[in-house]
């Protein structure tokens, strides 16, 4: 009788030990050397103890676990309890979904920044053109002013070649297919420096001319004195022409001065050949600013409009109120550009360095 009880207890102890072995089973280990599932006997087969071992095969199915008397997921043992970061139902050789999403977002950001790098050459050159268009146009407009041309010269119109720097920057960076730090700095700093020097020179010369021309002293400098002599020659020819006209047409001098101007005189072409630039400039002043005489107010020679001041005083006021003011605006504008470029250079260096560190931009790009 005791031997029979021992025989009944032996399969129970075997089943208990086998269940413990299954609880420590690691899924990554192969189930068999041939890759096939092991054979399991039935739960109640064989009767009292002579049949096969009654252990149910492990299964992820809740029904099979319940049939075997095990809790759901007992086949995995304590693996999920020891590894809470692993998602059930996800293959072990694949990363979690959140990691895959982060990688996709990083790829999208890299692609977006790569497109920005490709369009950078055109965007940079076009932006430079827009930024420098105002000071360039201001200087060119000043160079076309008749007063600037006569008293200073038209040398400042050379700034029209500055857009060539922007075209060159576009060509270089388009060929390199990436931003180039040296090209960027030259394209921004060199035009700004040229415009700054040009504007400062115009402002200084305009200030000097304003002080010299507003003085009633005609001997301030040679160019002013020569223009006074040219005006005196024009007045002399005009007076002689009026006298001849009065005698030949039987009209009064007052009527002649009202009707005729120096351009109506037959001797005008000969005098203009001797003073082409001076007489042309004096005619422009009388027509444009309604002034007459050069150092002192006098009878108008070229215009029939009412006059108020001497042309020398008027031109001095133009230099101070218009030309000097516009030149100082160019100086201020370019100083602001230089400040922005300096700050932008520091910020851009950090951005490009971050891109290069993340592998989004070649380290030698900037």
mmCIF file of C-alpha atoms in Angstrom:
data_model
loop_
_atom_site.group_PDB
_atom_site.id
_atom_site.type_symbol
_atom_site.label_atom_id
_atom_site.label_comp_id
_atom_site.label_asym_id
_atom_site.label_seq_id
_atom_site.Cartn_x
_atom_site.Cartn_y
_atom_site.Cartn_z
ATOM 1 C CA UNK A 1 0.000 0.000 0.000
ATOM 2 C CA UNK A 2 2.798 2.396 0.804
ATOM 3 C CA UNK A 3 4.563 1.509 -2.380
ATOM 4 C CA UNK A 4 1.350 2.369 -4.302
ATOM 5 C CA UNK A 5 1.125 5.815 -2.648
ATOM 6 C CA UNK A 6 4.765 6.499 -3.442
ATOM 7 C CA UNK A 7 4.090 5.588 -7.044
ATOM 8 C CA UNK A 8 1.191 8.087 -7.167
ATOM 9 C CA UNK A 9 3.178 10.890 -5.574
ATOM 10 C CA UNK A 10 6.150 10.465 -7.905
ATOM 11 C CA UNK A 11 4.365 11.792 -11.063
ATOM 12 C CA UNK A 12 3.045 14.737 -9.040
ATOM 13 C CA UNK A 13 6.546 15.745 -7.955
ATOM 14 C CA UNK A 14 7.789 15.319 -11.503
ATOM 15 C CA UNK A 15 5.023 17.606 -12.827
ATOM 16 C CA UNK A 16 5.863 20.216 -10.214
ATOM 17 C CA UNK A 17 9.570 20.159 -11.102
ATOM 18 C CA UNK A 18 8.779 20.346 -14.806
ATOM 19 C CA UNK A 19 6.512 23.353 -14.257
ATOM 20 C CA UNK A 20 9.369 25.103 -12.482
ATOM 21 C CA UNK A 21 11.641 24.354 -15.440
ATOM 22 C CA UNK A 22 9.066 25.881 -17.808
ATOM 23 C CA UNK A 23 8.789 29.008 -15.652
ATOM 24 C CA UNK A 24 12.535 29.628 -16.137
ATOM 25 C CA UNK A 25 12.411 28.868 -19.850
ATOM 26 C CA UNK A 26 13.896 31.698 -22.023
ATOM 27 C CA UNK A 27 12.033 32.199 -25.325
ATOM 28 C CA UNK A 28 15.189 33.164 -27.201
ATOM 29 C CA UNK A 29 16.556 29.629 -26.788
ATOM 30 C CA UNK A 30 15.556 27.166 -29.548
ATOM 31 C CA UNK A 31 12.890 24.683 -28.625
ATOM 32 C CA UNK A 32 14.698 21.772 -30.171
ATOM 33 C CA UNK A 33 17.811 21.063 -32.135
ATOM 34 C CA UNK A 34 15.825 20.431 -35.262
ATOM 35 C CA UNK A 35 13.716 23.525 -34.973
ATOM 36 C CA UNK A 36 10.579 21.436 -34.332
ATOM 37 C CA UNK A 37 8.207 21.673 -31.398
ATOM 38 C CA UNK A 38 8.727 19.035 -28.633
ATOM 39 C CA UNK A 39 6.133 16.365 -28.124
ATOM 40 C CA UNK A 40 3.819 16.719 -25.152
ATOM 41 C CA UNK A 41 1.501 14.082 -23.793
ATOM 42 C CA UNK A 42 -2.141 14.515 -22.879
ATOM 43 C CA UNK A 43 -3.238 15.783 -19.512
ATOM 44 C CA UNK A 44 -4.981 12.621 -18.394
ATOM 45 C CA UNK A 45 -3.515 9.969 -20.593
ATOM 46 C CA UNK A 46 -2.364 6.622 -19.307
ATOM 47 C CA UNK A 47 -4.633 6.274 -16.244
ATOM 48 C CA UNK A 48 -3.066 5.934 -12.815
ATOM 49 C CA UNK A 49 0.555 6.524 -13.657
ATOM 50 C CA UNK A 50 1.451 4.183 -16.424
ATOM 51 C CA UNK A 51 0.715 6.664 -19.276
ATOM 52 C CA UNK A 52 2.811 9.586 -20.660
ATOM 53 C CA UNK A 53 3.549 12.617 -18.569
ATOM 54 C CA UNK A 54 0.382 14.752 -18.331
ATOM 55 C CA UNK A 55 1.782 18.239 -19.085
ATOM 56 C CA UNK A 56 0.029 20.558 -21.491
ATOM 57 C CA UNK A 57 2.118 22.343 -24.137
ATOM 58 C CA UNK A 58 2.854 26.001 -23.392
ATOM 59 C CA UNK A 59 0.706 28.460 -25.337
ATOM 60 C CA UNK A 60 -0.015 32.163 -25.473
ATOM 61 C CA UNK A 61 -3.692 31.299 -25.653
ATOM 62 C CA UNK A 62 -5.670 32.024 -22.526
ATOM 63 C CA UNK A 63 -7.719 28.876 -23.162
ATOM 64 C CA UNK A 64 -4.643 26.636 -23.227
ATOM 65 C CA UNK A 65 -3.218 28.315 -20.135
ATOM 66 C CA UNK A 66 -6.492 27.817 -18.327
ATOM 67 C CA UNK A 67 -6.632 24.190 -19.423
ATOM 68 C CA UNK A 68 -3.127 23.656 -18.068
ATOM 69 C CA UNK A 69 -4.018 25.323 -14.802
ATOM 70 C CA UNK A 70 -1.611 28.237 -15.464
ATOM 71 C CA UNK A 71 -2.195 31.950 -15.453
ATOM 72 C CA UNK A 72 -2.246 33.902 -18.722
ATOM 73 C CA UNK A 73 1.292 34.519 -20.016
ATOM 74 C CA UNK A 74 2.839 31.910 -17.720
ATOM 75 C CA UNK A 75 4.768 30.543 -20.702
ATOM 76 C CA UNK A 76 6.936 33.709 -20.672
ATOM 77 C CA UNK A 77 7.682 33.304 -16.995
ATOM 78 C CA UNK A 78 8.860 36.473 -15.308
ATOM 79 C CA UNK A 79 10.350 38.013 -18.476
ATOM 80 C CA UNK A 80 7.824 40.820 -18.911
ATOM 81 C CA UNK A 81 7.882 41.490 -15.177
ATOM 82 C CA UNK A 82 11.658 41.872 -15.298
ATOM 83 C CA UNK A 83 11.545 43.944 -18.545
ATOM 84 C CA UNK A 84 8.626 46.400 -18.273
ATOM 85 C CA UNK A 85 9.939 48.493 -21.190
ATOM 86 C CA UNK A 86 9.309 45.659 -23.687
ATOM 87 C CA UNK A 87 5.913 45.790 -25.367
ATOM 88 C CA UNK A 88 4.044 42.475 -25.544
ATOM 89 C CA UNK A 89 3.242 41.378 -29.063
ATOM 90 C CA UNK A 90 6.179 43.341 -30.593
ATOM 91 C CA UNK A 91 8.977 41.272 -32.197
ATOM 92 C CA UNK A 92 12.130 41.425 -30.136
ATOM 93 C CA UNK A 93 14.357 42.306 -33.079
ATOM 94 C CA UNK A 94 12.366 45.506 -33.914
ATOM 95 C CA UNK A 95 12.660 48.855 -32.040
ATOM 96 C CA UNK A 96 9.631 50.273 -30.213
ATOM 97 C CA UNK A 97 7.152 52.355 -32.169
ATOM 98 C CA UNK A 98 8.133 55.633 -30.484
ATOM 99 C CA UNK A 99 11.775 55.092 -31.517
ATOM 100 C CA UNK A 100 10.708 54.453 -35.115
ATOM 101 C CA UNK A 101 8.607 57.640 -35.097
ATOM 102 C CA UNK A 102 11.547 59.686 -33.761
ATOM 103 C CA UNK A 103 13.763 58.366 -36.549
ATOM 104 C CA UNK A 104 11.173 59.289 -39.166
ATOM 105 C CA UNK A 105 10.907 62.806 -37.759
ATOM 106 C CA UNK A 106 14.680 63.167 -37.779
ATOM 107 C CA UNK A 107 14.780 62.067 -41.412
ATOM 108 C CA UNK A 108 12.134 64.642 -42.283
ATOM 109 C CA UNK A 109 14.086 67.384 -40.490
ATOM 110 C CA UNK A 110 17.285 66.386 -42.280
ATOM 111 C CA UNK A 111 15.502 66.469 -45.616
ATOM 112 C CA UNK A 112 13.989 69.865 -44.854
ATOM 113 C CA UNK A 113 17.353 71.347 -43.847
ATOM 114 C CA UNK A 114 18.972 69.785 -46.907
ATOM 115 C CA UNK A 115 16.426 71.579 -49.108
ATOM 116 C CA UNK A 116 17.163 74.826 -47.263
ATOM 117 C CA UNK A 117 20.866 74.412 -47.984
ATOM 118 C CA UNK A 118 20.128 73.870 -51.687
ATOM 119 C CA UNK A 119 18.045 77.048 -52.063
ATOM 120 C CA UNK A 120 20.387 79.093 -49.872
ATOM 121 C CA UNK A 121 22.558 80.509 -52.739
ATOM 122 C CA UNK A 122 19.606 82.126 -54.516
ATOM 123 C CA UNK A 123 17.924 83.244 -51.305
ATOM 124 C CA UNK A 124 21.133 84.818 -49.987
ATOM 125 C CA UNK A 125 21.976 86.696 -53.198
ATOM 126 C CA UNK A 126 18.424 87.945 -53.655
ATOM 127 C CA UNK A 127 18.289 89.085 -50.020
ATOM 128 C CA UNK A 128 21.563 90.985 -50.436
ATOM 129 C CA UNK A 129 20.182 92.742 -53.499
ATOM 130 C CA UNK A 130 17.074 93.809 -51.598
ATOM 131 C CA UNK A 131 19.084 94.931 -48.552
ATOM 132 C CA UNK A 132 21.607 97.019 -50.505
ATOM 133 C CA UNK A 133 19.179 98.324 -53.119
ATOM 134 C CA UNK A 134 18.215 101.370 -51.042
ATOM 135 C CA UNK A 135 21.730 102.734 -50.342
ATOM 136 C CA UNK A 136 22.896 101.948 -53.880
ATOM 137 C CA UNK A 137 19.927 103.754 -55.391
ATOM 138 C CA UNK A 138 20.433 106.713 -53.027
ATOM 139 C CA UNK A 139 24.091 107.142 -54.003
ATOM 140 C CA UNK A 140 23.356 106.736 -57.716
ATOM 141 C CA UNK A 141 20.554 109.289 -57.447
ATOM 142 C CA UNK A 142 22.925 111.737 -55.749
ATOM 143 C CA UNK A 143 25.530 111.167 -58.455
ATOM 144 C CA UNK A 144 22.969 112.217 -61.048
ATOM 145 C CA UNK A 145 22.187 115.483 -59.236
ATOM 146 C CA UNK A 146 23.387 118.465 -61.275
ATOM 147 C CA UNK A 147 24.869 120.192 -58.226
ATOM 148 C CA UNK A 148 26.832 117.097 -57.211
ATOM 149 C CA UNK A 149 28.122 116.591 -60.749
ATOM 150 C CA UNK A 150 29.276 120.222 -61.037
ATOM 151 C CA UNK A 151 30.839 120.693 -57.587
ATOM 152 C CA UNK A 152 31.891 117.154 -56.561
ATOM 153 C CA UNK A 153 31.817 114.963 -59.656
ATOM 154 C CA UNK A 154 29.982 111.814 -60.680
ATOM 155 C CA UNK A 155 32.590 109.344 -59.391
ATOM 156 C CA UNK A 156 30.172 108.005 -56.788
ATOM 157 C CA UNK A 157 27.997 106.406 -59.481
ATOM 158 C CA UNK A 158 30.552 103.580 -59.581
ATOM 159 C CA UNK A 159 28.491 101.846 -56.869
ATOM 160 C CA UNK A 160 26.247 100.499 -59.645
ATOM 161 C CA UNK A 161 28.726 97.616 -60.017
ATOM 162 C CA UNK A 162 28.097 96.372 -56.470
ATOM 163 C CA UNK A 163 25.316 93.923 -57.516
ATOM 164 C CA UNK A 164 28.062 91.999 -59.322
ATOM 165 C CA UNK A 165 29.171 90.762 -55.887
ATOM 166 C CA UNK A 166 25.742 89.215 -55.348
ATOM 167 C CA UNK A 167 25.803 87.477 -58.728
ATOM 168 C CA UNK A 168 29.280 86.152 -57.978
ATOM 169 C CA UNK A 169 28.186 84.862 -54.578
ATOM 170 C CA UNK A 170 25.280 83.029 -56.172
ATOM 171 C CA UNK A 171 27.532 81.392 -58.788
ATOM 172 C CA UNK A 172 30.110 80.241 -56.236
ATOM 173 C CA UNK A 173 27.633 78.803 -53.735
ATOM 174 C CA UNK A 174 25.453 77.262 -56.446
ATOM 175 C CA UNK A 175 28.463 75.342 -57.744
ATOM 176 C CA UNK A 176 29.431 74.259 -54.229
ATOM 177 C CA UNK A 177 25.782 73.434 -53.419
ATOM 178 C CA UNK A 178 26.207 74.702 -49.883
ATOM 179 C CA UNK A 179 26.782 77.936 -47.953
ATOM 180 C CA UNK A 180 30.337 79.237 -47.940
ATOM 181 C CA UNK A 181 31.297 81.425 -44.992
ATOM 182 C CA UNK A 182 34.053 83.428 -46.700
ATOM 183 C CA UNK A 183 31.829 84.188 -49.694
ATOM 184 C CA UNK A 184 29.016 85.281 -47.392
ATOM 185 C CA UNK A 185 31.242 87.621 -45.402
ATOM 186 C CA UNK A 186 32.839 89.195 -48.492
ATOM 187 C CA UNK A 187 29.462 89.663 -50.168
ATOM 188 C CA UNK A 188 28.028 91.430 -47.123
ATOM 189 C CA UNK A 189 30.992 93.350 -45.719
ATOM 190 C CA UNK A 190 32.677 94.631 -48.880
ATOM 191 C CA UNK A 191 29.621 96.372 -50.437
ATOM 192 C CA UNK A 192 28.667 97.757 -47.019
ATOM 193 C CA UNK A 193 32.184 99.116 -46.560
ATOM 194 C CA UNK A 194 32.268 100.687 -50.030
ATOM 195 C CA UNK A 195 28.894 102.355 -49.513
ATOM 196 C CA UNK A 196 29.937 103.515 -46.043
ATOM 197 C CA UNK A 197 33.099 105.200 -47.367
ATOM 198 C CA UNK A 198 31.219 106.698 -50.321
ATOM 199 C CA UNK A 199 28.445 108.078 -48.144
ATOM 200 C CA UNK A 200 30.905 109.516 -45.648
ATOM 201 C CA UNK A 201 32.902 111.208 -48.421
ATOM 202 C CA UNK A 202 29.732 112.696 -49.934
ATOM 203 C CA UNK A 203 28.569 113.966 -46.546
ATOM 204 C CA UNK A 204 31.936 115.584 -45.836
ATOM 205 C CA UNK A 205 32.191 117.248 -49.261
ATOM 206 C CA UNK A 206 28.568 118.400 -49.138
ATOM 207 C CA UNK A 207 29.162 120.025 -45.752
ATOM 208 C CA UNK A 208 32.229 121.869 -47.053
ATOM 209 C CA UNK A 209 30.456 123.048 -50.209
ATOM 210 C CA UNK A 210 27.452 124.229 -48.204
ATOM 211 C CA UNK A 211 29.606 126.464 -46.013
ATOM 212 C CA UNK A 212 31.619 127.810 -48.951
ATOM 213 C CA UNK A 213 28.676 128.517 -51.247
ATOM 214 C CA UNK A 214 26.479 130.212 -48.648
ATOM 215 C CA UNK A 215 29.192 132.788 -48.061
ATOM 216 C CA UNK A 216 28.808 136.052 -49.993
ATOM 217 C CA UNK A 217 32.552 136.099 -50.608
ATOM 218 C CA UNK A 218 33.162 135.014 -54.213
ATOM 219 C CA UNK A 219 36.843 134.331 -53.544
ATOM 220 C CA UNK A 220 36.164 131.412 -51.179
ATOM 221 C CA UNK A 221 37.616 128.965 -53.716
ATOM 222 C CA UNK A 222 38.552 129.021 -57.396
ATOM 223 C CA UNK A 223 35.538 127.126 -58.758
ATOM 224 C CA UNK A 224 33.127 129.596 -57.184
ATOM 225 C CA UNK A 225 35.115 132.555 -58.449
ATOM 226 C CA UNK A 226 35.213 131.159 -62.005
ATOM 227 C CA UNK A 227 31.447 130.715 -61.995
ATOM 228 C CA UNK A 228 31.021 134.322 -60.925
ATOM 229 C CA UNK A 229 33.153 135.423 -63.873
ATOM 230 C CA UNK A 230 31.070 133.276 -66.224
ATOM 231 C CA UNK A 231 27.871 134.857 -64.917
ATOM 232 C CA UNK A 232 29.317 138.342 -65.378
ATOM 233 C CA UNK A 233 30.157 137.458 -69.004
ATOM 234 C CA UNK A 234 26.584 136.269 -69.541
ATOM 235 C CA UNK A 235 25.143 139.437 -67.997
ATOM 236 C CA UNK A 236 27.393 141.628 -70.148
ATOM 237 C CA UNK A 237 26.329 139.865 -73.342
ATOM 238 C CA UNK A 238 22.662 140.022 -72.304
ATOM 239 C CA UNK A 239 22.818 143.739 -71.499
ATOM 240 C CA UNK A 240 24.444 144.530 -74.855
ATOM 241 C CA UNK A 241 21.801 142.434 -76.603
ATOM 242 C CA UNK A 242 18.992 144.345 -74.840
ATOM 243 C CA UNK A 243 20.473 147.710 -75.827
ATOM 244 C CA UNK A 244 20.698 146.662 -79.471
ATOM 245 C CA UNK A 245 17.151 145.299 -79.350
ATOM 246 C CA UNK A 246 15.753 148.521 -77.869
ATOM 247 C CA UNK A 247 17.389 150.673 -80.584
ATOM 248 C CA UNK A 248 16.344 148.412 -83.432
ATOM 249 C CA UNK A 249 12.754 147.797 -82.334
ATOM 250 C CA UNK A 250 11.818 151.142 -80.768
ATOM 251 C CA UNK A 251 10.803 149.593 -77.413
ATOM 252 C CA UNK A 252 11.706 150.513 -73.863
ATOM 253 C CA UNK A 253 14.338 148.698 -71.827
ATOM 254 C CA UNK A 254 11.689 147.494 -69.404
ATOM 255 C CA UNK A 255 9.738 145.918 -72.232
ATOM 256 C CA UNK A 256 12.872 144.290 -73.603
ATOM 257 C CA UNK A 257 13.818 142.785 -70.222
ATOM 258 C CA UNK A 258 10.310 141.369 -69.890
ATOM 259 C CA UNK A 259 10.212 139.764 -73.323
ATOM 260 C CA UNK A 260 13.781 138.751 -74.155
ATOM 261 C CA UNK A 261 16.372 136.511 -72.472
ATOM 262 C CA UNK A 262 19.951 135.781 -73.356
ATOM 263 C CA UNK A 263 19.006 132.744 -75.410
ATOM 264 C CA UNK A 264 17.084 135.042 -77.751
ATOM 265 C CA UNK A 265 20.250 136.945 -78.601
ATOM 266 C CA UNK A 266 22.189 136.130 -81.757
ATOM 267 C CA UNK A 267 25.473 136.350 -79.864
ATOM 268 C CA UNK A 268 24.413 133.622 -77.405
ATOM 269 C CA UNK A 269 25.894 130.677 -79.314
ATOM 270 C CA UNK A 270 29.302 132.319 -79.471
ATOM 271 C CA UNK A 271 29.310 133.027 -75.738
ATOM 272 C CA UNK A 272 28.040 129.522 -74.927
ATOM 273 C CA UNK A 273 30.982 128.028 -76.790
ATOM 274 C CA UNK A 274 33.321 129.914 -74.441
ATOM 275 C CA UNK A 275 31.453 128.962 -71.231
ATOM 276 C CA UNK A 276 29.571 125.736 -72.006
ATOM 277 C CA UNK A 277 29.441 124.128 -68.565
ATOM 278 C CA UNK A 278 29.099 127.356 -66.535
ATOM 279 C CA UNK A 279 26.254 128.851 -68.583
ATOM 280 C CA UNK A 280 24.456 125.516 -68.749
ATOM 281 C CA UNK A 281 24.689 125.195 -64.973
ATOM 282 C CA UNK A 282 23.538 128.792 -64.353
ATOM 283 C CA UNK A 283 20.549 128.269 -66.652
ATOM 284 C CA UNK A 284 19.629 125.099 -64.721
ATOM 285 C CA UNK A 285 19.810 126.969 -61.411
ATOM 286 C CA UNK A 286 17.606 129.838 -62.566
ATOM 287 C CA UNK A 287 14.983 127.494 -64.039
ATOM 288 C CA UNK A 288 15.042 124.921 -61.219
ATOM 289 C CA UNK A 289 15.418 127.056 -58.083
ATOM 290 C CA UNK A 290 14.151 130.461 -59.297
ATOM 291 C CA UNK A 291 17.368 132.234 -58.366
ATOM 292 C CA UNK A 292 19.407 134.803 -60.279
ATOM 293 C CA UNK A 293 22.920 136.118 -60.086
ATOM 294 C CA UNK A 294 25.650 134.051 -58.554
ATOM 295 C CA UNK A 295 27.224 135.655 -55.510
ATOM 296 C CA UNK A 296 24.585 138.425 -55.339
ATOM 297 C CA UNK A 297 20.970 138.727 -56.440
ATOM 298 C CA UNK A 298 20.646 140.308 -59.881
ATOM 299 C CA UNK A 299 18.401 140.566 -62.937
ATOM 300 C CA UNK A 300 17.627 137.055 -64.277
ATOM 301 C CA UNK A 301 19.503 136.240 -67.459
ATOM 302 C CA UNK A 302 18.146 132.827 -68.440
ATOM 303 C CA UNK A 303 14.693 132.486 -66.877
ATOM 304 C CA UNK A 304 11.474 134.474 -67.025
ATOM 305 C CA UNK A 305 10.330 133.260 -63.595
ATOM 306 C CA UNK A 306 10.297 135.438 -60.516
ATOM 307 C CA UNK A 307 13.566 135.125 -58.571
ATOM 308 C CA UNK A 308 14.237 135.456 -54.848
ATOM 309 C CA UNK A 309 17.847 134.707 -53.850
ATOM 310 C CA UNK A 310 21.278 134.487 -55.355
ATOM 311 C CA UNK A 311 22.047 131.077 -56.823
ATOM 312 C CA UNK A 312 25.132 130.602 -54.645
ATOM 313 C CA UNK A 313 23.073 130.763 -51.444
ATOM 314 C CA UNK A 314 20.438 128.452 -52.889
ATOM 315 C CA UNK A 315 22.981 125.807 -53.928
ATOM 316 C CA UNK A 316 24.584 125.963 -50.465
ATOM 317 C CA UNK A 317 21.193 125.273 -48.905
ATOM 318 C CA UNK A 318 20.633 122.346 -51.297
ATOM 319 C CA UNK A 319 23.954 120.793 -50.309
ATOM 320 C CA UNK A 320 23.138 121.040 -46.623
ATOM 321 C CA UNK A 321 19.450 120.100 -46.675
ATOM 322 C CA UNK A 322 19.396 117.470 -49.418
ATOM 323 C CA UNK A 323 22.778 116.083 -50.393
ATOM 324 C CA UNK A 324 24.429 115.947 -46.973
ATOM 325 C CA UNK A 325 21.291 114.531 -45.376
ATOM 326 C CA UNK A 326 20.967 111.754 -47.977
ATOM 327 C CA UNK A 327 24.658 110.887 -47.630
ATOM 328 C CA UNK A 328 24.348 110.602 -43.853
ATOM 329 C CA UNK A 329 21.370 108.298 -44.333
ATOM 330 C CA UNK A 330 23.573 106.019 -46.447
ATOM 331 C CA UNK A 331 26.225 106.047 -43.715
ATOM 332 C CA UNK A 332 23.698 105.191 -40.999
ATOM 333 C CA UNK A 333 22.130 102.455 -43.117
ATOM 334 C CA UNK A 334 25.470 100.798 -43.818
ATOM 335 C CA UNK A 335 26.559 100.989 -40.187
ATOM 336 C CA UNK A 336 23.361 99.158 -39.292
ATOM 337 C CA UNK A 337 24.074 96.531 -41.966
ATOM 338 C CA UNK A 338 27.581 95.973 -40.603
ATOM 339 C CA UNK A 339 26.191 95.516 -37.096
ATOM 340 C CA UNK A 340 23.554 93.027 -38.286
ATOM 341 C CA UNK A 341 26.139 91.104 -40.325
ATOM 342 C CA UNK A 342 28.417 90.808 -37.294
ATOM 343 C CA UNK A 343 25.605 89.456 -35.120
ATOM 344 C CA UNK A 344 24.324 87.237 -37.924
ATOM 345 C CA UNK A 345 27.796 85.811 -38.480
ATOM 346 C CA UNK A 346 27.972 84.652 -34.865
ATOM 347 C CA UNK A 347 24.481 83.128 -34.968
ATOM 348 C CA UNK A 348 24.998 81.460 -38.346
ATOM 349 C CA UNK A 349 28.271 79.916 -37.189
ATOM 350 C CA UNK A 350 26.454 78.268 -34.290
ATOM 351 C CA UNK A 351 23.624 77.022 -36.506
ATOM 352 C CA UNK A 352 25.965 75.582 -39.137
ATOM 353 C CA UNK A 353 28.093 73.971 -36.441
ATOM 354 C CA UNK A 354 24.991 72.308 -34.979
ATOM 355 C CA UNK A 355 23.984 71.019 -38.414
ATOM 356 C CA UNK A 356 27.471 69.652 -39.017
ATOM 357 C CA UNK A 357 27.461 67.967 -35.585
ATOM 358 C CA UNK A 358 24.154 66.242 -36.397
ATOM 359 C CA UNK A 359 25.469 65.094 -39.750
ATOM 360 C CA UNK A 360 23.064 67.372 -41.617
ATOM 361 C CA UNK A 361 25.822 69.518 -43.107
ATOM 362 C CA UNK A 362 29.385 68.788 -44.088
ATOM 363 C CA UNK A 363 31.848 70.260 -41.546
ATOM 364 C CA UNK A 364 33.749 72.040 -44.317
ATOM 365 C CA UNK A 365 30.649 73.801 -45.623
ATOM 366 C CA UNK A 366 31.210 76.956 -43.566
#
